[in-house]
Amino acid sequence: MIQKVLVANRGEIARRVFASCRALGIATVAVHSDADADAPFVTDADAAVRLPGNAPGETYLRGDLVIAAARATGADAIHPGYGFLSENAEFAAAVRDAGLTWIGPDPDAIAAMGSKVRSKELMAAAGGPVAGMLEPEAMTSADLPLVVKASSGGGGRGMRVVRDLAALPAALEQAAAEAGSAFGDTTVFVEHYLEHARHVEVQVMADVHGTCWVLGDRDCSLQRRHQKVVEEAPAPGLAEATRAALHDAARALVKQVGYTGAGTVEFLVEERSDRDALISFLEMNTRLQVEHPVTEAVSGLDLVALQIAVAEGRALHEATGLSEPPQVRGHAIEVRLYAEDPADGFAPQTGTVRAFDVPGTAERFAGPPSYGLRLDSGIEAGSEVGIHYDAMIAKLVAYGPDRASATRMLRGALDRARIHGVATNLDLLRGILAAPEFGDPASLSTLLLEARLDDWSQARSSDAVKRRYAVAAALASTTAASESARVLSRIPAAFRNVPSQPVTATYTVGGDEVSVAYASVRGRLAPVGDDSGLTAASVATDRVVLVHEGIEEAYDVVLGTGVVDVDGPQGPLDLTVVPRFVDPAAQVAEGSLLAPMPGSVISVAVEQGQRVTKGDVVLVLEAMKMQHTITAPADGVVTQLAVAAASQVESGAVLAVIEEPADQNVEGDPA
């Protein structure tokens, strides 16, 4: 039996595996990069080994260093988590060659399923539903729309949708480049794009004795940039014939490949009232999925514990005490919390997490014993979110007796969440769960979220809401300043001996600037001017109660250096204090092109002195495993180029300056 497990991963999935190991009495080992030295998953483990460096290519993707760490610590097994080396057949074989137990499928199965091209051939051989791949040279406009995909990997990387044949060559080139950067394999292929399909996947678990259990299905249709945002089990609203066909196809593929361990078989599904559902096999993920907690909730099984049992050679019925797979009970929904800024095109964010709390989530990294909430997070208050890894920081799961109950429970948890220090997609998640389309399974498709993104992400950020939060911040701040004053501290806050102008405080909130005014009225602080419809029932340095249209609203306030964190009826909001006097040295030149996020410069497409037009590519920035094209915001000349390829930049750093010279002429232009 396995005695000590090294997890070749990081963040919440490492913590998740450690939790099951602790419950089983198995010792644990973490490996970590320099950037992750103080991360919560490192302290969760019984032992930890440093992998020098920060980039995945020099740390978590170095299989030789991971195996050496296992040997050095006496670990007898390696669990790969998901991402990084989890679907690397060569690494799995190397683990076995080192005399260690690989907690995953056979390397040959990983290799076969790791290629989307080969996996489709195997699904076809098993009699399953497969959409044909197309030859780029033979395609016509009748084949549109198309999708270019990376043969290795997933998560939207190396994927491009093509609606015009003229755009296909560029899409092939861009997809291959991104796939090569993300997965080390530039192979891409083309197939028909099913625009109105749902993304439905089937969870399988197979042991070495020939038993395969189908543990239900999940719907993962709500995606942004081809990355899942909301997942649920079971997939709602499927016809039973469709569900049975999906389960049968997944089971047949497992048998065809001789697969063992946990795996997910993914499909696109279009159900039509006038005919049988159109089902197309996407791929098989030969690992644990990010969304596995929803399956754990409705099945009552610990999938990590089952992975370990299968790796030890035990039969599924022996490991679970069940003669057959458990019946699905209730409904579970998971949302992914990302560190990204909705006000800036959902650009990945970095920084220190000042607060992180979701009340009611008593269970961490394990399914609740009954209906309730579960939180799997890679961060805690005080954690640093860096530029080197994926932007997902946590997963929140609600498990209820039915879909409506789970949705309400999850909405309530998101309403009470306290997250400060980095911008997140919290507002978007609330908007999704509140939308009528989400309540109707027939509306679900892989295009739905992108189509409604603007509406759903702005659900909680109206100007009126921001102003009330700013008022609470201003009143708490001036109260704190008054109480801490060394001279005349007994004078009421904002008091003026002679009637004068009210005090004004200005903040930036989600990219917008908000100014509020207040004064001392009969010895009490009160909003004035545009906010005179508000009254302050009570004011303290950490809590302000405002009365709005006869309703009392409480705002909890945490004052920081240059920032104010406020939690109110509409959730958390970070406010950055705008100083009254700006240091001229902090200003940037007009025409400056600023980095929208921290990252690494992959390539630079212009030279200093070059004329560009609006929309021209200036450079490509890579951040959190995704490539972002930075374009010229206007016509002009690159008068300054501040970065080069391979440069590391922080958010807000000047990348280039584009302006029109006063004489309208530059070198190379006719005078």
PDB file of N, CA and C in Angstrom, residues 14 20 30 145 157 230 284 356 402-403 432 457 471 525 529 533 582 612-613 617:
ATOM      1  N   ALA A  14      -3.284  20.622  -5.438  1.00  0.00           N
ATOM      2  CA  ALA A  14      -2.338  19.999  -4.505  1.00  0.00           C
ATOM      3  C   ALA A  14      -2.973  19.885  -3.120  1.00  0.00           C
ATOM      4  N   SER A  20      -7.255  14.234   0.889  1.00  0.00           N
ATOM      5  CA  SER A  20      -7.610  12.811   0.824  1.00  0.00           C
ATOM      6  C   SER A  20      -6.510  11.952   1.418  1.00  0.00           C
ATOM      7  N   ALA A  30       5.144  18.146  -1.020  1.00  0.00           N
ATOM      8  CA  ALA A  30       4.893  19.181  -2.014  1.00  0.00           C
ATOM      9  C   ALA A  30       6.194  19.530  -2.713  1.00  0.00           C
ATOM     10  N   PRO A 145     -19.119  27.565 -40.072  1.00  0.00           N
ATOM     11  CA  PRO A 145     -17.878  27.972 -39.406  1.00  0.00           C
ATOM     12  C   PRO A 145     -16.989  26.771 -39.080  1.00  0.00           C
ATOM     13  N   ARG A 157      -6.421  26.951 -25.305  1.00  0.00           N
ATOM     14  CA  ARG A 157      -5.134  27.333 -25.866  1.00  0.00           C
ATOM     15  C   ARG A 157      -4.905  26.558 -27.171  1.00  0.00           C
ATOM     16  N   VAL A 230     -18.564  27.731 -15.203  1.00  0.00           N
ATOM     17  CA  VAL A 230     -19.575  27.086 -14.358  1.00  0.00           C
ATOM     18  C   VAL A 230     -19.726  25.638 -14.810  1.00  0.00           C
ATOM     19  N   MET A 284     -10.691  12.917 -24.579  1.00  0.00           N
ATOM     20  CA  MET A 284     -10.703  12.282 -23.269  1.00  0.00           C
ATOM     21  C   MET A 284      -9.568  12.857 -22.444  1.00  0.00           C
ATOM     22  N   PHE A 356      -9.980  37.036   2.164  1.00  0.00           N
ATOM     23  CA  PHE A 356     -10.606  35.959   1.392  1.00  0.00           C
ATOM     24  C   PHE A 356     -11.419  35.098   2.352  1.00  0.00           C
ATOM     25  N   ASP A 402     -31.970  19.719  -5.445  1.00  0.00           N
ATOM     26  CA  ASP A 402     -32.321  19.906  -6.848  1.00  0.00           C
ATOM     27  C   ASP A 402     -31.563  21.117  -7.372  1.00  0.00           C
ATOM     28  N   ARG A 403     -31.695  21.359  -8.668  1.00  0.00           N
ATOM     29  CA  ARG A 403     -30.915  22.419  -9.309  1.00  0.00           C
ATOM     30  C   ARG A 403     -31.281  23.806  -8.771  1.00  0.00           C
ATOM     31  N   ILE A 432     -24.463  35.417 -13.837  1.00  0.00           N
ATOM     32  CA  ILE A 432     -24.817  34.151 -14.488  1.00  0.00           C
ATOM     33  C   ILE A 432     -25.927  33.447 -13.719  1.00  0.00           C
ATOM     34  N   SER A 457     -21.762  40.628 -16.437  1.00  0.00           N
ATOM     35  CA  SER A 457     -20.618  41.074 -15.624  1.00  0.00           C
ATOM     36  C   SER A 457     -20.848  42.454 -15.026  1.00  0.00           C
ATOM     37  N   VAL A 471     -19.161  56.570  -0.241  1.00  0.00           N
ATOM     38  CA  VAL A 471     -19.607  57.359   0.911  1.00  0.00           C
ATOM     39  C   VAL A 471     -19.222  56.648   2.206  1.00  0.00           C
ATOM     40  N   LEU A 525     -21.565  63.341  10.913  1.00  0.00           N
ATOM     41  CA  LEU A 525     -21.175  63.278   9.509  1.00  0.00           C
ATOM     42  C   LEU A 525     -22.385  62.945   8.639  1.00  0.00           C
ATOM     43  N   GLY A 529     -24.581  67.110  -1.296  1.00  0.00           N
ATOM     44  CA  GLY A 529     -24.488  67.211  -2.745  1.00  0.00           C
ATOM     45  C   GLY A 529     -25.241  66.096  -3.442  1.00  0.00           C
ATOM     46  N   GLY A 533     -29.375  62.324  -0.641  1.00  0.00           N
ATOM     47  CA  GLY A 533     -30.483  61.408  -0.377  1.00  0.00           C
ATOM     48  C   GLY A 533     -30.124  60.316   0.587  1.00  0.00           C
ATOM     49  N   VAL A 582      -1.039  65.216  -6.940  1.00  0.00           N
ATOM     50  CA  VAL A 582      -0.395  64.164  -7.715  1.00  0.00           C
ATOM     51  C   VAL A 582       1.069  64.497  -7.940  1.00  0.00           C
ATOM     52  N   VAL A 612       2.591  53.412 -37.408  1.00  0.00           N
ATOM     53  CA  VAL A 612       1.584  52.368 -37.239  1.00  0.00           C
ATOM     54  C   VAL A 612       0.203  52.981 -37.386  1.00  0.00           C
ATOM     55  N   THR A 613      -0.743  52.141 -37.710  1.00  0.00           N
ATOM     56  CA  THR A 613      -2.140  52.577 -37.757  1.00  0.00           C
ATOM     57  C   THR A 613      -2.913  51.880 -36.651  1.00  0.00           C
ATOM     58  N   VAL A 617      -0.583  45.320 -34.757  1.00  0.00           N
ATOM     59  CA  VAL A 617       0.017  44.589 -33.641  1.00  0.00           C
ATOM     60  C   VAL A 617       1.317  45.263 -33.229  1.00  0.00           C
TER      61      VAL A 617
END
